[in-house]
């Protein structure tokens, strides 16, 4: 933890920016560079910065949920995305797509189990990185 | 191009073997990190290096228009990097904890689990 | 069909998530037991299907082989998954009494279930890169389990385990890359055909040897076994038992798989190396065990020596030898896990695993004595227990193949195994306790006693069943060996069925990604 006014002030802004950017990276990931892993890393970077500026206790309080639990919930979400193919009678991990408001020549808003899987990956990466970093920070 | 990458892999492996032969466990881990990157490069080169376009399929088409780079090794390397990242993060944490607990990183002095003498080793 | 194949992987993962979220209460450990029981049922269903229909395969995500990731189960895979279910359930019950609340809070049950998922995944995958991924899943979970609790010896053993396994991992990865570079495929069934067409057989053998070394580290064969006796005696007993039963056997399984399915182009060279490795592994393991004076360390070295027998079966590469190898793996997992569980009870009631510090168990806890003797005699190969038949088949196979020296080695190592087992028996059970204590099973709380002894008794009963009625198991091993030596069914199930299914469900397969 560092006591620097500039860092403290900048962190508040940077954390929200990084988290927002990480969600952007997550959502564009299916067709463009990005995705759950990159997004999770970016998001975790935001909270690592927060931990450097405000200490680990404040970070844990800001996260509300324990990072280990976030990672495990992410694993559950990713697994659920794979298992969801069972409802439609497809093989394990078959992508399921729903095109909201699709018309003849417009795909509408594509929602898919692939995205749900990516959100799971995001949470796993986010949670496990923060688990590791916070544990290391607390020991030093 | 493949030759160049092959030479690079060779140099990296040589350097990492040098590091891994050290008694210091931290050096060993650094050697591992280096050699894992050499392995990634090996996979990458094994998929043939071509100075072509990235393997992206244009909107509306079913196949890439011209010859593109092999996408599979890229996917493999990406997976390997992600896994390696997790493993080495763990390994570094472990080495750090070990140093704190045992007070040494010299592998010759790490004999707690296998005490000297009792088995003559 | 795809779901019977995927469920042994899905169930432990789902259990891991739930068990972790409930890790602070008693629900976590019961979820783990329920999950392990569900895994056993799922594996039983898979086994029934494979037994009835032959090799079954499924493509993940509906991507046709050899492009997608294939899950495939032949009899060997199926029986390995069943054994994983059995040991998983036994250890999950044992852990009720063995693992303390602190380790549970750190996530013992979740790690344990992830380990089971990784092991099942490794047995069921039909893709060599996917095999690497499952190895890593397994490895990460085992790292966590090994150092859980963070005692000094655990960290010390952990460093050796982690570093050497990482080396093998990287070797495996490079070998996969080079193999892909030569053949252009990663699907194991497809590789079976593709390696026949490689122009440079020398290079292929080099890659085969890389795989041999990488899996050899995992399987703990001579001269790559040093991490095993350095670490297996340090963690909780439940962890030791599951490691001893399953982890090295995944390495053996991988060796059997690639050296029966893919690298059979130069059997005279590769399998001769394996034969030497097998002999030396048996000898060094058993000699190492003879020098030890700790319950768990003796057992750890015996894992190494027993691995030699399994490799021997693979190395001889005759139908009978493969039968022996399959039989041996099945028998060994049950027996070895059980011996570590017995060691845990001995430590609980007598206070140590150091043979010099305990004793008198036979007089005061005769039931434990009996439960030790069954797996111990089986390990040493006493008739009519399961180990006897396993060794008998292997020795007969080596005599048939006119490899007399390896048969002699196998017999001598069997004798030395008896020596180690009698050493444990004499020190822990027969001689009086050095501090004059009278360790009794009744000292344990009733609930703990049930949780500790029921798994041990069940596994011992299973050993006896295999021993007294070996016929169905040998028939099973024969069918399994026939599948391994003639991979046509395996290849057909993976590639043939995929092309058939693609033709049949062509439009349906294209649908999910069709929106692009």
XYZ file of C-alpha atoms in Angstrom:
777
model
C 0.000 0.000 0.000
C 1.341 3.355 -0.983
C 0.374 6.688 0.519
C 0.374 8.861 -2.541
C -2.333 11.412 -3.118
C -1.883 11.349 -6.866
C -2.075 7.571 -7.017
C -5.128 7.500 -4.770
C -6.984 10.059 -6.838
C -5.982 8.531 -10.167
C -6.875 5.040 -9.011
C -10.519 5.875 -8.452
C -10.828 6.915 -12.068
C -8.593 4.198 -13.474
C -10.298 1.332 -11.712
C -13.702 2.151 -13.121
C -12.196 2.731 -16.559
C -10.329 -0.558 -16.505
C -13.362 -2.514 -15.365
C -15.507 -0.886 -18.020
C -12.869 -1.600 -20.661
C -12.606 -5.211 -19.490
C -16.343 -5.687 -20.002
C -16.017 -4.152 -23.464
C -13.204 -6.596 -24.233
C -15.316 -9.472 -22.964
C -18.336 -8.632 -25.088
C -16.511 -8.066 -28.380
C -14.523 -11.261 -27.950
C -16.515 -13.601 -30.161
C -15.665 -12.001 -33.483
C -12.861 -9.584 -32.648
C -9.705 -9.687 -30.548
C -10.733 -9.870 -26.899
C -12.702 -12.375 -24.897
C -13.028 -13.737 -21.404
C -9.356 -14.301 -20.647
C -8.148 -10.878 -21.789
C -11.165 -9.207 -20.216
C -10.615 -10.977 -16.914
C -6.950 -9.960 -16.890
C -7.810 -6.328 -17.594
C -10.491 -6.271 -14.921
C -8.177 -7.868 -12.382
C -5.509 -5.278 -13.199
C -7.957 -2.593 -12.076
C -8.378 -4.173 -8.663
C -4.672 -4.924 -8.341
C -4.113 -1.201 -8.822
C -6.737 -0.524 -6.189
C -4.945 -2.892 -3.817
C -1.655 -1.077 -4.374
C -3.246 2.293 -3.675
C -5.667 1.445 -0.880
C -4.470 -1.829 0.596
C -5.823 -5.330 0.424
C -8.480 -4.959 3.092
C -10.133 -2.101 1.238
C -9.947 -4.156 -1.971
C -11.644 -7.137 -0.364
C -14.329 -4.801 0.950
C -14.755 -3.226 -2.490
C -15.088 -6.641 -4.133
C -17.767 -7.684 -1.623
C -17.443 -11.320 -2.733
C -14.291 -13.297 -1.940
C -12.158 -13.614 -5.097
C -11.960 -17.420 -4.667
C -15.736 -17.563 -4.754
C -15.832 -15.405 -7.883
C -13.489 -17.839 -9.602
C -15.528 -20.860 -8.569
C -18.816 -19.247 -9.586
C -17.187 -18.515 -12.934
C -16.311 -22.191 -13.283
C -19.941 -23.015 -12.554
C -21.176 -20.508 -15.135
C -18.848 -21.862 -17.815
C -19.910 -25.416 -17.011
C -23.586 -24.453 -17.131
C -23.001 -22.929 -20.581
C -21.599 -26.263 -21.767
C -24.316 -28.335 -20.151
C -27.088 -26.081 -21.496
C -26.708 -27.865 -24.845
C -28.454 -30.855 -23.221
C -31.763 -28.987 -23.146
C -31.644 -28.684 -26.915
C -30.521 -32.242 -27.421
C -27.077 -31.344 -28.760
C -23.650 -32.687 -27.901
C -21.763 -31.344 -24.904
C -20.536 -27.756 -25.399
C -22.487 -27.154 -28.614
C -23.052 -23.411 -28.961
C -26.685 -22.369 -28.597
C -27.762 -19.181 -30.324
C -30.694 -16.880 -29.894
C -31.152 -13.977 -32.289
C -33.234 -11.356 -30.554
C -35.448 -9.375 -32.924
C -33.995 -11.064 -35.992
C -35.555 -10.183 -39.341
C -34.946 -11.448 -42.874
C -31.815 -9.415 -43.514
C -30.790 -8.430 -40.011
C -29.415 -10.854 -37.460
C -30.733 -8.791 -34.598
C -28.974 -9.103 -31.263
C -27.133 -12.424 -31.147
C -27.093 -14.034 -27.696
C -25.293 -17.325 -27.245
C -24.142 -19.885 -24.746
C -20.664 -19.123 -26.104
C -20.958 -15.697 -24.522
C -22.103 -17.245 -21.244
C -19.039 -19.491 -21.372
C -16.847 -16.452 -21.965
C -18.407 -14.689 -18.986
C -17.526 -17.772 -16.931
C -13.930 -17.604 -18.160
C -13.858 -13.887 -17.326
C -14.936 -14.602 -13.744
C -12.481 -17.493 -13.340
C -9.527 -15.428 -14.538
C -10.601 -12.343 -12.608
C -11.140 -14.312 -9.415
C -8.025 -16.444 -9.540
C -5.670 -13.567 -10.376
C -7.053 -11.521 -7.502
C -6.857 -14.510 -5.145
C -3.182 -14.924 -5.952
C -2.267 -11.249 -5.902
C -4.125 -10.465 -2.690
C -2.625 -13.494 -0.966
C 0.869 -12.430 -2.045
C 0.281 -8.793 -1.070
C -0.882 -9.807 2.384
C 2.173 -11.933 2.985
C 4.775 -9.382 1.976
C 12.250 -18.402 -41.311
C 11.800 -21.817 -39.704
C 15.575 -22.111 -39.438
C 15.773 -18.798 -37.611
C 13.058 -19.825 -35.166
C 14.718 -23.203 -34.699
C 18.018 -21.545 -33.808
C 16.196 -19.233 -31.412
C 14.478 -22.175 -29.740
C 17.840 -23.876 -29.423
C 19.397 -20.847 -27.764
C 16.463 -20.508 -25.390
C 16.603 -24.179 -24.428
C 20.347 -23.958 -23.854
C 19.926 -20.895 -21.647
C 17.115 -22.474 -19.690
C 19.005 -25.709 -19.152
C 21.863 -23.626 -17.795
C 19.446 -21.933 -15.409
C 17.792 -25.198 -14.423
C 21.071 -26.796 -13.460
C 21.517 -24.207 -10.709
C 20.916 -25.202 -7.113
C 18.805 -22.136 -6.504
C 15.162 -23.084 -6.945
C 14.215 -19.616 -8.146
C 16.696 -19.917 -11.000
C 15.195 -23.267 -11.797
C 11.748 -21.682 -12.076
C 13.100 -18.964 -14.364
C 14.643 -21.687 -16.495
C 11.258 -23.390 -16.666
C 9.529 -20.200 -17.748
C 12.096 -19.714 -20.491
C 11.879 -23.304 -21.702
C 8.093 -23.174 -21.737
C 8.314 -20.228 -24.093
C 10.723 -22.230 -26.223
C 8.104 -25.001 -26.321
C 5.469 -22.514 -27.423
C 7.721 -21.318 -30.227
C 8.295 -24.938 -31.237
C 4.563 -25.512 -31.620
C 4.248 -22.285 -33.525
C 7.008 -23.211 -35.944
C 5.715 -26.780 -36.260
C 2.524 -25.378 -37.764
C 4.621 -23.902 -40.617
C 5.437 -20.224 -40.759
C 3.876 -18.450 -43.716
C 4.033 -14.740 -44.427
C 0.316 -14.667 -45.201
C -2.780 -12.977 -43.926
C -4.255 -13.594 -40.475
C -6.764 -16.462 -40.538
C -9.919 -14.382 -40.540
C -12.916 -15.152 -42.712
C -14.497 -12.055 -44.218
C -18.128 -11.193 -43.489
C -20.526 -13.268 -45.542
C -17.973 -15.822 -46.771
C -17.599 -19.444 -45.702
C -13.891 -19.809 -46.328
C -10.936 -17.446 -46.323
C -10.374 -15.763 -49.704
C -6.642 -16.445 -50.079
C -4.044 -18.556 -48.287
C -3.943 -17.621 -44.633
C -1.736 -18.502 -41.689
C -2.424 -21.772 -39.852
C -4.791 -20.929 -37.009
C -4.481 -24.161 -35.025
C -0.947 -23.661 -33.661
C -1.991 -20.176 -32.597
C -4.868 -21.652 -30.628
C -2.595 -24.290 -29.114
C 0.037 -21.738 -28.149
C -2.626 -19.518 -26.620
C -3.949 -22.409 -24.536
C -0.440 -23.351 -23.510
C 0.348 -19.763 -22.524
C -2.788 -19.509 -20.407
C -2.067 -22.811 -18.667
C 1.589 -21.942 -18.260
C 0.625 -18.615 -16.745
C -1.437 -20.367 -14.081
C 1.218 -22.983 -13.377
C 4.066 -20.523 -13.064
C 2.056 -18.132 -10.915
C 1.490 -21.080 -8.604
C 5.100 -22.211 -8.770
C 6.413 -18.734 -7.933
C 4.018 -18.426 -4.998
C 5.129 -21.831 -3.787
C 8.808 -20.947 -4.033
C 8.164 -17.713 -2.183
C 6.284 -19.506 0.603
C 9.014 -22.109 0.784
C 11.659 -19.447 1.124
C 9.702 -17.819 3.942
C 9.130 -21.099 5.736
C 12.405 -22.929 5.187
C 14.644 -19.887 4.924
C 16.575 -21.237 1.945
C 16.256 -21.656 -1.773
C 19.200 -23.981 -2.126
C 17.836 -27.312 -3.226
C 20.684 -29.155 -1.486
C 19.501 -27.833 1.850
C 15.869 -28.746 1.294
C 15.907 -32.113 2.972
C 12.974 -31.900 5.371
C 10.809 -34.403 3.554
C 13.744 -36.720 2.977
C 16.014 -36.348 5.983
C 19.635 -37.242 5.445
C 21.032 -40.277 7.105
C 17.956 -42.334 7.865
C 18.000 -43.962 4.478
C 21.630 -43.475 3.635
C 20.838 -41.236 0.666
C -24.276 -41.153 -26.037
C -22.352 -37.938 -25.801
C -23.680 -37.338 -22.303
C -22.683 -40.668 -20.790
C -19.185 -39.836 -22.000
C -19.178 -36.276 -20.716
C -20.853 -36.855 -17.354
C -17.789 -38.316 -15.577
C -16.130 -34.972 -16.331
C -19.106 -32.699 -15.691
C -20.172 -34.226 -12.367
C -16.895 -33.656 -10.482
C -16.612 -30.101 -11.820
C -20.146 -29.261 -10.716
C -19.467 -30.887 -7.344
C -16.272 -28.861 -7.013
C -18.152 -25.593 -7.512
C -20.837 -26.480 -4.964
C -18.407 -27.957 -2.447
C -16.277 -24.823 -2.613
C -19.182 -22.446 -2.085
C -20.270 -24.506 0.950
C -16.735 -25.085 2.212
C -17.345 -23.483 5.604
C -20.095 -25.833 6.685
C -20.614 -29.571 6.900
C -22.528 -29.430 3.597
C -19.257 -29.198 1.658
C -17.966 -32.591 2.695
C -21.307 -34.304 2.128
C -21.609 -32.705 -1.293
C -18.209 -34.168 -2.060
C -19.381 -37.640 -1.025
C -22.602 -37.318 -3.031
C -20.652 -36.066 -6.046
C -18.219 -38.969 -5.825
C -21.129 -41.412 -5.584
C -22.747 -39.801 -8.620
C -19.442 -40.122 -10.471
C -19.339 -43.823 -9.630
C -22.882 -44.292 -10.964
C -22.085 -42.323 -14.127
C -18.950 -44.369 -14.684
C -20.958 -47.549 -14.220
C -23.420 -46.442 -16.891
C -20.539 -45.628 -19.221
C -19.023 -49.025 -18.581
C -22.328 -50.763 -19.329
C -22.566 -48.899 -22.601
C -19.003 -49.658 -23.657
C -19.384 -53.315 -22.679
C -22.554 -53.633 -24.712
C -21.676 -51.555 -27.754
C -17.893 -51.589 -28.025
C -15.925 -48.364 -28.327
C -18.110 -45.281 -27.976
C -17.108 -41.807 -29.138
C -18.668 -38.363 -29.093
C -17.641 -35.036 -30.546
C -17.652 -32.062 -28.223
C -19.697 -29.191 -29.543
C -20.729 -31.299 -32.521
C -17.501 -30.510 -34.406
C -16.718 -33.578 -36.459
C -13.515 -35.545 -35.848
C -10.653 -35.086 -36.553
C -11.218 -31.336 -36.336
C -13.060 -31.063 -33.035
C -12.247 -32.491 -29.652
C -13.305 -36.098 -29.350
C -14.328 -37.906 -26.216
C -13.895 -41.621 -26.604
C -14.122 -44.621 -24.320
C -12.902 -48.112 -25.029
C -12.867 -50.766 -22.321
C -9.577 -49.541 -20.867
C -10.826 -45.955 -20.565
C -14.125 -47.136 -19.138
C -12.552 -49.342 -16.503
C -10.146 -46.574 -15.509
C -13.093 -44.223 -15.039
C -14.927 -46.834 -12.951
C -11.855 -47.303 -10.766
C -11.575 -43.523 -10.436
C -15.181 -43.519 -9.240
C -14.509 -46.294 -6.724
C -11.353 -44.766 -5.251
C -12.913 -41.298 -5.411
C -15.893 -42.418 -3.348
C -13.737 -44.358 -0.899
C -11.435 -41.401 -0.324
C -14.312 -38.890 -0.141
C -15.838 -40.960 2.691
C -12.457 -41.401 4.370
C -11.868 -37.645 4.163
C -14.937 -37.078 6.350
C -12.809 -38.152 9.288
C -9.332 -37.420 7.972
C -9.460 -33.816 6.759
C -9.775 -31.104 9.379
C -11.961 -28.024 9.161
C -9.049 -25.741 8.308
C -8.145 -27.706 5.192
C -11.809 -27.859 4.244
C -12.022 -24.115 4.470
C -9.022 -23.788 2.166
C -10.973 -25.779 -0.390
C -9.886 -29.392 0.037
C -13.083 -30.877 -1.387
C -13.161 -28.595 -4.410
C -9.542 -29.417 -5.273
C -10.225 -33.100 -4.755
C -13.168 -33.019 -7.155
C -11.230 -31.022 -9.748
C -8.532 -33.690 -9.502
C -11.124 -36.389 -10.201
C -12.438 -34.381 -13.149
C -8.925 -34.026 -14.544
C -8.226 -37.730 -14.153
C -11.515 -38.720 -15.829
C -10.896 -36.194 -18.590
C -7.457 -37.646 -19.254
C -8.954 -41.147 -19.500
C -11.764 -40.134 -21.817
C -10.218 -37.712 -24.256
C -9.359 -38.796 -27.764
C -7.251 -35.763 -28.596
C -3.620 -35.533 -27.694
C -3.584 -31.803 -27.012
C -6.717 -32.163 -24.932
C -4.869 -34.849 -22.994
C -2.254 -32.205 -22.217
C -4.990 -29.875 -20.959
C -6.426 -32.572 -18.665
C -2.968 -33.336 -17.362
C -2.690 -29.683 -16.412
C -6.086 -29.637 -14.717
C -4.995 -32.638 -12.737
C -1.605 -31.142 -12.002
C -2.944 -27.814 -10.721
C -5.390 -29.596 -8.427
C -2.689 -31.958 -7.182
C -0.326 -29.025 -6.481
C -3.016 -27.466 -4.328
C -3.794 -30.690 -2.492
C -0.163 -31.511 -1.901
C 0.696 -28.303 -0.072
C -2.715 -27.726 1.510
C -2.068 -26.950 5.144
C 1.431 -25.664 4.407
C 3.509 -27.780 6.804
C 7.254 -27.461 6.295
C 7.746 -30.964 4.882
C 4.819 -30.428 2.564
C 6.387 -27.310 1.077
C 9.688 -29.094 0.718
C 8.109 -32.091 -1.015
C 5.876 -29.737 -2.994
C 8.788 -27.868 -4.584
C 10.252 -31.116 -5.915
C 6.910 -32.410 -7.100
C 5.970 -29.154 -8.819
C 9.274 -28.486 -10.557
C 9.781 -31.988 -11.936
C 6.200 -32.269 -13.096
C 6.475 -28.926 -14.846
C 9.516 -30.167 -16.736
C 7.591 -33.205 -17.910
C 4.665 -31.007 -18.892
C 6.838 -28.840 -21.101
C 8.399 -31.882 -22.708
C 4.923 -33.258 -23.392
C 3.876 -29.952 -24.939
C 6.891 -29.785 -27.245
C 6.350 -33.396 -28.279
C 2.727 -32.622 -29.141
C 3.890 -29.656 -31.210
C 6.466 -31.694 -33.114
C 4.027 -34.529 -33.713
C 1.512 -32.050 -35.065
C 4.193 -30.572 -37.299
C 4.867 -34.012 -38.803
C 1.327 -35.290 -39.167
C -0.952 -32.259 -39.203
C -3.445 -33.762 -36.793
C -3.992 -34.027 -33.051
C -6.789 -36.555 -32.965
C -5.345 -39.786 -31.590
C -7.387 -42.052 -33.835
C -6.391 -39.973 -36.841
C -2.766 -40.034 -35.693
C -2.862 -43.825 -35.762
C -3.172 -43.636 -39.528
C -1.154 -40.470 -40.038
C 2.049 -41.757 -38.428
C 2.235 -44.555 -41.022
C 2.700 -41.908 -43.684
C 5.473 -39.921 -42.037
C 8.499 -39.837 -44.367
C 11.098 -39.730 -41.660
C 10.666 -42.678 -39.278
C 13.732 -41.639 -37.266
C 12.123 -38.354 -36.348
C 8.958 -40.157 -35.371
C 10.859 -42.399 -32.980
C 12.511 -39.320 -31.476
C 9.106 -37.836 -30.776
C 7.951 -41.187 -29.407
C 10.828 -41.139 -26.949
C 9.920 -37.574 -25.937
C 6.433 -38.810 -25.103
C 7.980 -41.736 -23.269
C 10.036 -39.425 -21.072
C 7.164 -36.993 -20.481
C 4.706 -39.702 -19.466
C 7.488 -41.578 -17.724
C 7.912 -38.683 -15.297
C 4.182 -38.746 -14.575
C 4.190 -42.498 -14.188
C 7.331 -42.351 -11.996
C 9.431 -44.896 -13.877
C 13.186 -45.365 -13.543
C 15.121 -43.031 -13.772
C 12.494 -40.301 -13.530
C 10.724 -41.203 -10.293
C 12.569 -39.061 -7.734
C 9.737 -36.647 -7.144
C 7.404 -39.379 -5.956
C 9.125 -40.690 -2.832
C 10.062 -37.084 -2.033
C 6.499 -35.882 -1.809
C 3.877 -38.595 -1.451
C 4.380 -39.114 2.251
C 3.901 -35.456 3.184
C 0.227 -34.474 2.617
C -2.953 -35.629 4.367
C -3.601 -39.366 4.162
C -6.639 -38.970 1.943
C -4.478 -37.012 -0.497
C -1.683 -39.586 -0.372
C -4.185 -42.337 -1.074
C -5.761 -40.694 -4.086
C -2.350 -39.698 -5.476
C -0.971 -43.188 -4.935
C -4.008 -44.795 -6.497
C -4.650 -42.588 -9.466
C -2.023 -40.025 -10.453
C 0.849 -42.213 -11.553
C -1.634 -44.539 -13.218
C -2.751 -41.694 -15.456
C 0.841 -41.590 -16.680
C 0.767 -45.362 -17.220
C -2.553 -45.077 -19.012
C -1.134 -42.374 -21.290
C 1.885 -44.569 -22.043
C -0.354 -47.531 -22.841
C -2.581 -45.378 -25.010
C 0.105 -43.756 -27.157
C 2.293 -46.861 -27.383
C -0.565 -49.075 -28.536
C -2.434 -46.596 -30.694
C 0.124 -44.213 -32.176
C 3.748 -45.262 -31.802
C 3.652 -48.828 -33.002
C 5.753 -48.202 -36.078
C 9.044 -49.262 -34.495
C 8.050 -51.622 -31.719
C 11.414 -53.358 -31.682
C 13.127 -50.131 -30.631
C 10.617 -48.287 -28.428
C 9.234 -51.271 -26.583
C 12.712 -52.622 -25.885
C 13.504 -49.374 -24.101
C 10.260 -49.788 -22.203
C 11.255 -53.312 -21.212
C 14.545 -52.155 -19.711
C 12.778 -49.292 -18.003
C 10.246 -51.741 -16.567
C 12.916 -54.025 -15.115
C 14.968 -51.218 -13.613
C 11.855 -49.529 -12.224
C 10.813 -52.700 -10.443
C 14.248 -53.231 -8.938
C 15.007 -49.671 -7.821
C 11.544 -49.218 -6.384
C 11.663 -52.313 -4.270
C 15.249 -51.698 -3.114
C 14.324 -48.134 -2.172
C 11.422 -49.448 -0.167
C 13.664 -51.924 1.625
C 15.834 -49.046 2.857
C 12.926 -47.016 4.291
C 11.596 -47.027 7.797
C 8.393 -45.105 7.481
C 5.000 -46.613 6.710
C 4.156 -44.165 3.934
C 7.653 -43.906 2.509
C 7.855 -47.679 2.083
C 4.505 -47.602 0.315
C 5.660 -44.699 -1.901
C 8.650 -46.652 -3.141
C 6.407 -49.625 -3.748
C 4.312 -47.513 -6.102
C 7.442 -47.086 -8.189
C 8.239 -50.779 -8.180
C 4.656 -51.731 -9.086
C 4.608 -49.265 -11.969
C 7.397 -51.410 -13.411
C 5.054 -54.392 -13.679
C 2.509 -52.383 -15.645
C 5.164 -51.068 -18.008
C 6.437 -54.633 -18.360
C 3.054 -55.677 -19.706
C 3.087 -52.851 -22.213
C 6.708 -53.467 -23.193
C 6.278 -57.135 -24.035
C 3.435 -56.103 -26.322
C 1.901 -59.556 -26.665
C -1.832 -60.064 -26.122
C -1.299 -61.906 -22.852
C 1.104 -59.236 -21.573
C -1.383 -56.453 -22.271
C -4.024 -58.486 -20.442
C -1.649 -58.615 -17.506
C -0.985 -54.871 -17.662
C -4.690 -53.995 -17.675
C -5.394 -56.438 -14.859
C -2.442 -55.104 -12.908
C -3.515 -51.467 -13.202
C -7.026 -52.259 -11.947
C -5.766 -54.368 -9.067
C -3.008 -51.972 -8.139
C -5.135 -48.822 -7.853
C -7.475 -50.488 -5.375
C -4.741 -52.086 -3.312
C -2.392 -49.128 -3.187
C -5.002 -46.553 -2.258
C -6.188 -48.931 0.440
C -2.727 -49.367 1.966
C -2.346 -45.608 2.316
C -5.751 -45.450 3.968
C -4.642 -48.134 6.438
C -1.485 -46.131 7.124
C -3.721 -43.181 8.004
C -5.663 -45.191 10.571
C -2.433 -46.561 12.032
C -1.168 -43.014 12.429
C -4.424 -41.914 14.035
C -4.455 -44.561 16.720
C -0.749 -45.258 17.198
C 0.485 -41.707 16.782
C 3.032 -41.905 13.948
C 3.948 -43.399 10.596
C 7.554 -43.922 11.659
C 7.842 -47.665 12.078
C 10.245 -47.273 14.989
C 7.706 -45.214 16.925
C 4.642 -47.441 16.629
C 3.757 -51.020 17.371
C 1.375 -53.389 19.038
C -1.419 -52.878 16.596
C -2.029 -56.579 16.108
C -2.775 -57.251 19.750
C -5.016 -54.259 20.334
C -6.489 -53.608 16.898
C -6.671 -57.009 15.179
C -9.302 -55.803 12.731
C -6.858 -53.241 11.353
C -4.286 -55.987 11.130
C -6.591 -58.049 8.966
C -7.464 -55.042 6.827
C -3.749 -54.383 6.316
C -2.910 -57.963 5.498
C -5.403 -58.279 2.642
C -4.002 -55.459 0.478
C -0.429 -56.097 1.633
C -0.516 -59.768 0.646
C -2.269 -58.847 -2.551
C 0.474 -56.334 -3.351
C 3.116 -58.959 -2.718
C 1.263 -61.446 -4.915
C 0.040 -64.104 -2.460
C -2.494 -66.488 -3.904
C -5.420 -66.271 -4.110
C -5.577 -62.451 -3.852
C -5.827 -60.137 -6.840
C -2.101 -59.404 -7.038
C -1.299 -63.073 -7.497
C -3.310 -63.330 -10.702
C -1.913 -60.068 -12.016
C 1.662 -61.196 -11.421
C 0.915 -64.710 -12.667
C -0.369 -63.445 -16.011
C 2.605 -61.107 -16.433
C 5.200 -63.726 -15.554
C 3.558 -66.218 -17.886
C 3.528 -63.619 -20.641
C 7.250 -62.951 -20.182
C 8.006 -66.684 -20.240
C 5.931 -67.083 -23.401
C 7.848 -64.210 -24.969
C 11.073 -65.961 -23.884
C 12.147 -62.948 -21.849
C 13.347 -65.117 -19.005
C 15.392 -62.471 -17.268
C 12.442 -60.112 -16.899
C 10.324 -62.950 -15.546
C 13.066 -63.616 -13.006
C 13.163 -59.934 -12.079
C 9.394 -59.875 -11.610
C 9.549 -62.896 -9.294
C 12.475 -61.622 -7.238
C 10.846 -58.214 -6.860
C 7.705 -59.986 -5.665
C 9.776 -61.690 -2.954
C 11.348 -58.398 -1.896
C 7.884 -56.879 -1.721
C 6.986 -59.540 0.805
C 10.076 -58.515 2.756
C 8.880 -54.888 2.964
C 5.378 -55.865 3.872
C 6.601 -58.156 6.641
C 8.787 -55.291 7.836
C 5.715 -53.085 8.235
C 3.811 -55.987 9.742
C 6.555 -56.772 12.209
C 7.224 -53.209 13.302
C 3.745 -51.729 13.303
C 1.633 -54.698 14.205
C 3.631 -57.370 15.960
C 6.219 -55.773 18.210
C 4.857 -53.973 21.267
C 4.428 -50.211 21.122
C 7.734 -48.560 22.156
C 5.974 -46.217 24.550
C 3.858 -49.015 25.954
C 0.683 -47.577 24.518
C -2.161 -49.861 23.528
C -3.600 -48.297 20.396
C -7.203 -49.347 19.921
C -9.688 -48.639 17.186
C -12.247 -47.929 19.892
C -10.197 -44.861 20.865
C -11.624 -43.172 17.789
C -15.018 -41.512 17.962
C -17.677 -43.834 16.514
C -18.401 -41.595 13.512
C -14.732 -41.282 12.586
C -14.279 -44.994 12.987
C -17.040 -45.725 10.515
C -15.803 -43.130 8.012
C -12.249 -44.484 8.190
C -12.909 -48.202 8.221
C -15.833 -48.604 5.823
C -13.808 -47.468 2.760
C -10.876 -49.650 3.787
C -13.093 -52.689 4.317
C -14.920 -52.119 1.027
C -11.692 -51.846 -0.970
C -10.326 -54.927 0.812
C -13.508 -56.803 -0.048
C -13.089 -55.775 -3.675
C -9.515 -57.099 -3.616
C -10.823 -60.406 -2.312
C -13.566 -60.551 -4.944
C -11.038 -60.010 -7.732
C -8.822 -62.625 -6.113
C -11.432 -65.336 -5.594
C -13.372 -64.795 -8.825
C -10.680 -63.633 -11.280
C -12.421 -65.226 -14.236
C -14.740 -62.320 -15.259
C -11.945 -59.814 -14.686
C -9.523 -61.754 -16.846
C -12.169 -62.070 -19.563
C -12.649 -58.345 -19.310
C -8.907 -57.687 -19.501
C -8.683 -59.986 -22.546
C -11.363 -58.049 -24.394
C -9.755 -54.802 -23.397
C -6.327 -55.982 -24.571
C -7.796 -57.145 -27.866
C -9.169 -53.636 -28.388
C -5.803 -52.095 -27.573
C -3.848 -54.334 -29.928
C -6.262 -53.879 -32.785
C -7.135 -50.194 -32.822
C -9.450 -50.571 -35.839
C -12.551 -50.416 -33.632
C -11.219 -47.369 -31.799
C -10.355 -45.559 -35.014
C -13.642 -46.576 -36.577
C -15.667 -45.337 -33.627
C -13.946 -41.959 -33.661
C -13.629 -41.258 -37.359
C -16.213 -43.527 -38.972
C -19.067 -42.636 -36.715
C -18.236 -38.961 -36.999
C -18.426 -38.990 -40.769
C -21.642 -41.021 -40.593
C -23.198 -38.647 -38.092
C -22.085 -35.622 -40.094
C -23.743 -36.958 -43.222
C -26.893 -37.744 -41.319
C -27.152 -34.547 -39.324
C -25.285 -32.284 -41.727
C -27.573 -29.257 -41.669
C -28.122 -29.581 -37.926
C -24.397 -29.498 -37.266
C -23.883 -26.388 -39.301
C -26.745 -24.629 -37.600
C -25.218 -23.387 -34.346
C -22.551 -21.323 -36.034
C -24.583 -20.803 -39.163
C -25.459 -17.259 -38.233
C -22.033 -15.998 -39.138
